[in-house]
Coordinates of C-alpha atoms and ligand atoms in Angstrom, one line a residue:
X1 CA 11.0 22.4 -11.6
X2 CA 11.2 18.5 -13.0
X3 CA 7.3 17.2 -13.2
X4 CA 6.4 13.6 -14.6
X5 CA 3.5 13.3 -16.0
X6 CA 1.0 11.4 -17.6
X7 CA 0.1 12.8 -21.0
X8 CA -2.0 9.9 -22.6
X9 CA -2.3 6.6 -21.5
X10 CA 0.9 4.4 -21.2
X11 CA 2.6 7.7 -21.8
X12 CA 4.5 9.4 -19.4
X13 CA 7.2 12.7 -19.9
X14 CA 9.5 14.7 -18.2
X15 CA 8.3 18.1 -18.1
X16 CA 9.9 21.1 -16.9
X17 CA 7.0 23.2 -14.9
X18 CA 7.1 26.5 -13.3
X19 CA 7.8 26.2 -9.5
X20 CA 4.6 26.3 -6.9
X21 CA 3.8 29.8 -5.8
X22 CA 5.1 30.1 -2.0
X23 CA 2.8 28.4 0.5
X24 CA -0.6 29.6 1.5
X25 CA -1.6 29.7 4.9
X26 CA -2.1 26.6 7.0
X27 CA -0.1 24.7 3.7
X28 CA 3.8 23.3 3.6
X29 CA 6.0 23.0 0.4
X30 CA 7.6 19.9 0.3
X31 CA 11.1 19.6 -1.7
X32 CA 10.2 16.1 -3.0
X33 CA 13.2 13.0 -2.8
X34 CA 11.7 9.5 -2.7
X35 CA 8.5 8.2 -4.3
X36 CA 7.7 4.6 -3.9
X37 CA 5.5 2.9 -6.8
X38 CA 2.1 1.2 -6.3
X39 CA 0.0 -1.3 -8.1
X40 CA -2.2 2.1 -8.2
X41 CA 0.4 3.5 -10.0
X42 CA 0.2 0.7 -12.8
X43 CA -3.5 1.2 -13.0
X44 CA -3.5 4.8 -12.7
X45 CA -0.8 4.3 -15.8
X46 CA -2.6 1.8 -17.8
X47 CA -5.7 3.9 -18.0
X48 CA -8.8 2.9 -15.9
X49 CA -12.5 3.4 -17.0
X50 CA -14.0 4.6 -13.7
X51 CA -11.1 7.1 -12.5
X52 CA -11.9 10.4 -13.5
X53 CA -8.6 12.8 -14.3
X54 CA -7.8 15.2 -16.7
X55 CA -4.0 14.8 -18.7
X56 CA -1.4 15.9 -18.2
X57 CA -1.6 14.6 -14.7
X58 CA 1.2 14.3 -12.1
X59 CA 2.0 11.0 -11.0
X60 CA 3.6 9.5 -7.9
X61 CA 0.7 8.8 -4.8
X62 CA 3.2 8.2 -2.2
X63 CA 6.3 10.2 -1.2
X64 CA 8.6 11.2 1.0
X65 CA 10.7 15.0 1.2
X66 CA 11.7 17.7 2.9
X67 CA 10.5 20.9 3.9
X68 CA 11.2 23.8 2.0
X69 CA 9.0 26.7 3.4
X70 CA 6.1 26.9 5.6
X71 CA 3.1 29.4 5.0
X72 CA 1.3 31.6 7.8
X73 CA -0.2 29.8 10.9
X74 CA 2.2 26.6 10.4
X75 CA 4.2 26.0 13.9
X76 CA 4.4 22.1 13.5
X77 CA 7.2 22.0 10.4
X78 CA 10.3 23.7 9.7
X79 CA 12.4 24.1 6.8
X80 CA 14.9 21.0 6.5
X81 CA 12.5 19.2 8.1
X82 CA 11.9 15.5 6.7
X83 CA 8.1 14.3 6.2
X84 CA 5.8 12.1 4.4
X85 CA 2.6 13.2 2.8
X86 CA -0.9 11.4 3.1
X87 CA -1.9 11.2 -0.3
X88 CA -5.7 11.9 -0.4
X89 CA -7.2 15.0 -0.7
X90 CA -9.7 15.3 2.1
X91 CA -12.0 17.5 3.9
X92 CA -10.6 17.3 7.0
X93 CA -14.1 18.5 8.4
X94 CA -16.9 15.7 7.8
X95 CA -17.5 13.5 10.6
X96 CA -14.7 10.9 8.9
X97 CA -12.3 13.5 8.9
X98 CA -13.1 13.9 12.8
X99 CA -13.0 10.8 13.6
X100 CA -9.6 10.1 12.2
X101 CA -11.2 8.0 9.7
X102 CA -9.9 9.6 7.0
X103 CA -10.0 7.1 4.2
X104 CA -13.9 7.3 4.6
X105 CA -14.0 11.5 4.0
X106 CA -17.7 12.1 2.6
X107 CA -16.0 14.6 0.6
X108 CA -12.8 13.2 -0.9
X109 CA -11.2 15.6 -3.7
X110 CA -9.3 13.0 -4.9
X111 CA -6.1 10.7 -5.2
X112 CA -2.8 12.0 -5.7
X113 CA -1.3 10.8 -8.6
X114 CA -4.3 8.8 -9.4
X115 CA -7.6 11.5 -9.7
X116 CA -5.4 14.6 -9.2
X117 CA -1.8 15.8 -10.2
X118 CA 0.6 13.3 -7.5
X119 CA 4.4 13.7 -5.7
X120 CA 6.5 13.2 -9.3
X121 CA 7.8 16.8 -9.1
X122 CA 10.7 18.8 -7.0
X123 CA 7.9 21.1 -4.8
X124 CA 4.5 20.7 -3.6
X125 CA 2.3 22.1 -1.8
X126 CA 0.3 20.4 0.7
X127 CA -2.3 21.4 3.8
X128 CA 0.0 21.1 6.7
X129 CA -2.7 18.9 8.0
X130 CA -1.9 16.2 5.4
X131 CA 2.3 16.3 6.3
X132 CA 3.5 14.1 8.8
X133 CA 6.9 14.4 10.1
X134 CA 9.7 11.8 10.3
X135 CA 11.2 10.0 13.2
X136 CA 14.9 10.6 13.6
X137 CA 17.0 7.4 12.2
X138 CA 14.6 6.5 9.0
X139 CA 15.9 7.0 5.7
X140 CA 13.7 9.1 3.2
X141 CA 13.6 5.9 1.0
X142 CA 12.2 4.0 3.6
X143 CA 9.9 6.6 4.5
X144 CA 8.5 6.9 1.0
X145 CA 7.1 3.3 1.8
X146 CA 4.9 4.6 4.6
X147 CA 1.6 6.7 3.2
X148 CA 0.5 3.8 1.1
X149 CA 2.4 0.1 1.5
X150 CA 3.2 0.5 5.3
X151 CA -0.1 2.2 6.6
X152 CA -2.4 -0.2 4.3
X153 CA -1.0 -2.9 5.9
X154 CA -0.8 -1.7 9.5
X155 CA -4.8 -0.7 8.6
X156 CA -5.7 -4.2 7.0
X157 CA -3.7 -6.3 10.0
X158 CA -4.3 -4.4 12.7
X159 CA -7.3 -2.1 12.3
X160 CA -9.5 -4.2 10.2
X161 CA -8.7 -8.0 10.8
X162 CA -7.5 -7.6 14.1
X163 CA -4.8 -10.1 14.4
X164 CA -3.3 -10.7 17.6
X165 CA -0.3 -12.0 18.7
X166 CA 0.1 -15.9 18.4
X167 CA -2.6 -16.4 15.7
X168 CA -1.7 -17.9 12.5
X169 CA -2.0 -15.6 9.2
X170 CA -1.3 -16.5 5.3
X171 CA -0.8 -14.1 3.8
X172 CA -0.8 -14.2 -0.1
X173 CA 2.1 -12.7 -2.7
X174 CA 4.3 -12.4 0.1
X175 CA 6.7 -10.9 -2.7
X176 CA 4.6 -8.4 -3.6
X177 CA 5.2 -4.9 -1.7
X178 CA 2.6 -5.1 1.0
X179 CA 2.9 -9.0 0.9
X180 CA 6.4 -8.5 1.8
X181 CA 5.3 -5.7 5.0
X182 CA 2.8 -7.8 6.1
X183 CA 4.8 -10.8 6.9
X184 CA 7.4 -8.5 8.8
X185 CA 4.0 -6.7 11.0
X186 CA 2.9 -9.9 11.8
X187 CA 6.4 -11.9 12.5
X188 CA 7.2 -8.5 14.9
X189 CA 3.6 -9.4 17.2
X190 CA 5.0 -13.3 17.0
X191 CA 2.1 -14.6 14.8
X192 CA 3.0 -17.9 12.8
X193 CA 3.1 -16.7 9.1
X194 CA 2.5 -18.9 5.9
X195 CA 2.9 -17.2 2.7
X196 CA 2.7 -18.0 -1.1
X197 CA 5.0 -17.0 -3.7
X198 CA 5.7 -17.6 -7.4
X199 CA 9.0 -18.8 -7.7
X200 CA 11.4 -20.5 -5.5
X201 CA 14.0 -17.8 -5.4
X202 CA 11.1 -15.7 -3.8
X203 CA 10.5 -18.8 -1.4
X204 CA 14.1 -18.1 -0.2
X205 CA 13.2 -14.3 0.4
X206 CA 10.3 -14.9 2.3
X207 CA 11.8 -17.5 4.5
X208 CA 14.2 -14.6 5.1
X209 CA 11.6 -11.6 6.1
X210 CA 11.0 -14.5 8.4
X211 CA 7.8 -16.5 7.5
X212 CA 7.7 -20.3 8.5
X213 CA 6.4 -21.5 5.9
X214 CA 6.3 -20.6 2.1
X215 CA 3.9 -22.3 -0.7
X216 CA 4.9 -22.2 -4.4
X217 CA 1.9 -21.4 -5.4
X218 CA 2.5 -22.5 -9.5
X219 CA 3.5 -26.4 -7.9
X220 CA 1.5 -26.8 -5.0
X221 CA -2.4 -26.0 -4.8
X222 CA -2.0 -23.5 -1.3
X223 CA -5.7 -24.5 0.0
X224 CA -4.1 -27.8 0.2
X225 CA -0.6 -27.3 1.6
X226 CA -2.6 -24.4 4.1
X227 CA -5.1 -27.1 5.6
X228 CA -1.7 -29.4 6.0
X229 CA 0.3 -27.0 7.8
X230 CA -2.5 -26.7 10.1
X231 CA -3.7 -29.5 10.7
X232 CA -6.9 -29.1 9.0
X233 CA -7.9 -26.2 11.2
X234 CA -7.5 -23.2 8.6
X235 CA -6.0 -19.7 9.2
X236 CA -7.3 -17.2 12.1
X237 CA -6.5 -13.8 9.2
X238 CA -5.9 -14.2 5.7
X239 CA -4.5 -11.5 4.3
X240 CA -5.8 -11.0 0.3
X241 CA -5.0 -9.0 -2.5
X242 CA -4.6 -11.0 -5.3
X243 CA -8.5 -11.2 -6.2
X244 CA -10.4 -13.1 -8.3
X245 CA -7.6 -16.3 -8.7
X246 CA -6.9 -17.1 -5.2
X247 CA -10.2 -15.3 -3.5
X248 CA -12.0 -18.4 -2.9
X249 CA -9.2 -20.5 -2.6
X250 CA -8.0 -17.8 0.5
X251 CA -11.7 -18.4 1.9
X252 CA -11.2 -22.2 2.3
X253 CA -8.1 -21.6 4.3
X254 CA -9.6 -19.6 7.2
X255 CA -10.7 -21.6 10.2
X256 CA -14.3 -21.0 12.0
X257 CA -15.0 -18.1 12.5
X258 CA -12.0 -16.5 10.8
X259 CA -11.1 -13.1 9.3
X260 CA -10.2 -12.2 5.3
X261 CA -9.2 -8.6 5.1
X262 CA -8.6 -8.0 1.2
X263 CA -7.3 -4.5 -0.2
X264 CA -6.9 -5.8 -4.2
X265 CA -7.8 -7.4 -7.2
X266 CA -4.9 -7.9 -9.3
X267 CA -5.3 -10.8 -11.0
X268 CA -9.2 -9.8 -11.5
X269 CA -12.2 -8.2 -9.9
X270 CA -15.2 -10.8 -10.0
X271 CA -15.5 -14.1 -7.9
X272 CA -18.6 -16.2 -7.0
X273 CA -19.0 -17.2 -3.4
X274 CA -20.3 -19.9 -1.3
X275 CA -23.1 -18.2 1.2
X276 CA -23.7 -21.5 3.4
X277 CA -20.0 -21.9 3.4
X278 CA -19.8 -17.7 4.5
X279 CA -22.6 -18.1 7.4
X280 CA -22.2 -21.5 8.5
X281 CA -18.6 -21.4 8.8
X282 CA -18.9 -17.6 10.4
X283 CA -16.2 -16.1 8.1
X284 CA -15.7 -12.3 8.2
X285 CA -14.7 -10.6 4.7
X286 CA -13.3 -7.1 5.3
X287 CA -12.6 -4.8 2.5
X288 CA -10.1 -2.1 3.4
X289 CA -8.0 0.9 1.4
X290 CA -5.9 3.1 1.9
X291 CA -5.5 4.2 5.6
X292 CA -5.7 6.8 8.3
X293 CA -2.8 9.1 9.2
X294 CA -2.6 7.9 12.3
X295 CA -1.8 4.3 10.2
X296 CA 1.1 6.6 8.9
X297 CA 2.4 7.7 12.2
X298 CA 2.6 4.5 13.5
X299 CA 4.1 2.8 10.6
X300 CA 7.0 5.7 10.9
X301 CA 7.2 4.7 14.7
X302 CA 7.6 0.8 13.2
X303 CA 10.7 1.5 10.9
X304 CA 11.9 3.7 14.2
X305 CA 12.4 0.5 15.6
X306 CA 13.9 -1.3 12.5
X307 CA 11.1 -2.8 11.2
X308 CA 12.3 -2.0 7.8
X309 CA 10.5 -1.9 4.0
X310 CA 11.9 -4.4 1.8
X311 CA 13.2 -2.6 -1.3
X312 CA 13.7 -4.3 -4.3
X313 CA 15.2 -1.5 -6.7
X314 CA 16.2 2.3 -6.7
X315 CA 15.4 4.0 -9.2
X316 CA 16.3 7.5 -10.8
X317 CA 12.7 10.0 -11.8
X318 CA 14.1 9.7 -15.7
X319 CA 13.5 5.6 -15.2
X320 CA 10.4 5.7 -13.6
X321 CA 8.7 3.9 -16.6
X322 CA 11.0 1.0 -16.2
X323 CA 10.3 1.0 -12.9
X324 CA 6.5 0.3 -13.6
X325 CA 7.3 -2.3 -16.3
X326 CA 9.1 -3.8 -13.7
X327 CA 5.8 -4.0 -10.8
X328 CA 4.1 -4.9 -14.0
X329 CA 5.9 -8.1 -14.8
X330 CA 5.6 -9.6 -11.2
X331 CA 9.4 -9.8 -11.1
X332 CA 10.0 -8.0 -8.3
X333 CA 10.2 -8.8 -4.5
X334 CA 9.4 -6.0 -2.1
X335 CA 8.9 -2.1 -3.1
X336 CA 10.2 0.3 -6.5
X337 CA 11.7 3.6 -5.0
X338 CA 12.3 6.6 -7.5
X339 CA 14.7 9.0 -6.6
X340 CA 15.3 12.3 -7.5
Ligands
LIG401 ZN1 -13.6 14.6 5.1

């Protein structure tokens, strides 16, 4: 079977791997189709300090397929089936695990195509626990977008910031893949959505997905045009990622008593904060990653009812590269889908 991976790096190749052995009991082997591409995926290729992994390592953390065989004791899955993977390797018995908190497993064994070999490959097997099937009437592609972009979002919005219908939300890099979910989420409860972008032929974009109002962020200073849109009052949710260049800038935008839910650091990792300005104006920073399955199945049951991942290009497994240069050079406007 095909197999990218990872050999050194900023070095990727295009193995050619011996199949998985059949499935083990309680497991699935998925017959890979779609794998969408995170900033993970750039930092995972780039080479990070603090990640431990061993090359050649498989890439790819979120994916979509089909089933190719079951093992003993699976009933939930059938051959043909289509499903989406959750891409962490976890206990499924600590208390987290329990609890359907599964981003906070005591005993993590790792991210796929991060920490441990990923979805870049026709088969894999996975713990039946960790497959999740999918809804009649959505596409593979736009499945692929679920695991990671869709359920981070519906995790940061929903689980951790709490936004409710009618409130006001900016969210920031609405160009960016989860920039460009989280505007559709919110716009589909009927919050009022300010976003910023990069360029003005993103502006037009974003004013599509259906935000009301969309801040060039390279000619206009967004703390100011935020506080104008609203009168002075700030933001109920801002919804961060971008890190250390507009983290404080994002914080001056939330009214009293507001929420920041961040999930990245992009542009860098360290910022100095105001504390008088955290207690006296009652803020609430949230840090948040990755998500639970249930986040999955209920980002499935969003794209069931048309609430659609924006996809910015398709790409075939032999171009995956170009397909990170791409996320790389901030050119691109919603998510990178490899196909095999
Ligand atoms: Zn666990």
């Amino acid at each position: 079977m095909r197999a990218l991976a990872l050999i050194a790096d900023r070095k990727l190749e295009l193995a050619d791997l011996p199949a998985p052995a059949p499935p083990a009991a309680r497991e699935v082997q998925v017959r890979i189709k779609a794998v969408a591409l995170n900033h993970l995926d750039l930092w995972g290729y780039r080479g990070m300090a603090f990640a431990k992994r061993r090359f050649p390592l498989v890439v790819g953390a979120e994916a979509a397929g089909e089933v190719a065989a079951v093992g003993a004791n699976v009933t939930a899955f059938k051959p043909g089936e289509p499903v989406v993977m959750y891409g962490a390797l976890t206990c499924g018995t600590c208390k987290a695990c329990r609890e359907g908190r599964d981003n906070l497993c005591e005993n993590v064994g790792g991210i796929m195509g991060f920490h441990v070999d990923g979805f870049a490959r026709d088969l894999v097997n996975m713990p039946a626990r960790l497959v999740i099937p999918v809804p009649a009437g959505v596409s593979l592609r736009d499945a692929a977008c679920a695991p990671i972009a869709f359920s981070t979002v519906q995790h940061m919005l929903f689980d951790n910031a709490k936004l409710e219908p009618g409130e006001t939300v900016l969210v920031q890099a609405g160009g960016s893949g989860i920039g460009s979910v989280a505007i559709k989420m919110a716009k589909a409860i009927g919050c009022t959505v300010i976003t910023t972008v990069g360029d003005d032929a993103k502006a037009d974009k974003a004013r599509a997905l259906g935000a009301d109002h969309v801040i060039n962020y390279r000619t206009d200073r967004f703390e100011g045009a935020v506080r104008k849109l609203t009168a002075k009052k700030g933001v109920d949710v801002v919804f961060e990622h971008t890190g250390a260049e507009t983290f404080n800038g994002s914080l001056l935008c939330l009214k009293r008593g507001g929420r920041l839910v961040t999930c990245g650091a992009t542009s860098g990792p360290s910022t100095t904060i105001n504390l008088m300005q955290l207690f006296q104006q009652q803020y609430r920073i949230i840090g948040s990653f990755g998500a639970s399955i249930r986040n999955i199945r209920e980002s499935l049951a969003k794209m069931a009812q048309g609430l659609a991942p924006v996809i910015d290009t398709v790409v075939p497994l032999a171009d995956f590269e170009r397909g990170l240069t791409r996320l790389e050079s901030r050119q691109v406007f919603g998510k990178i889908i490899v196909t095999f």
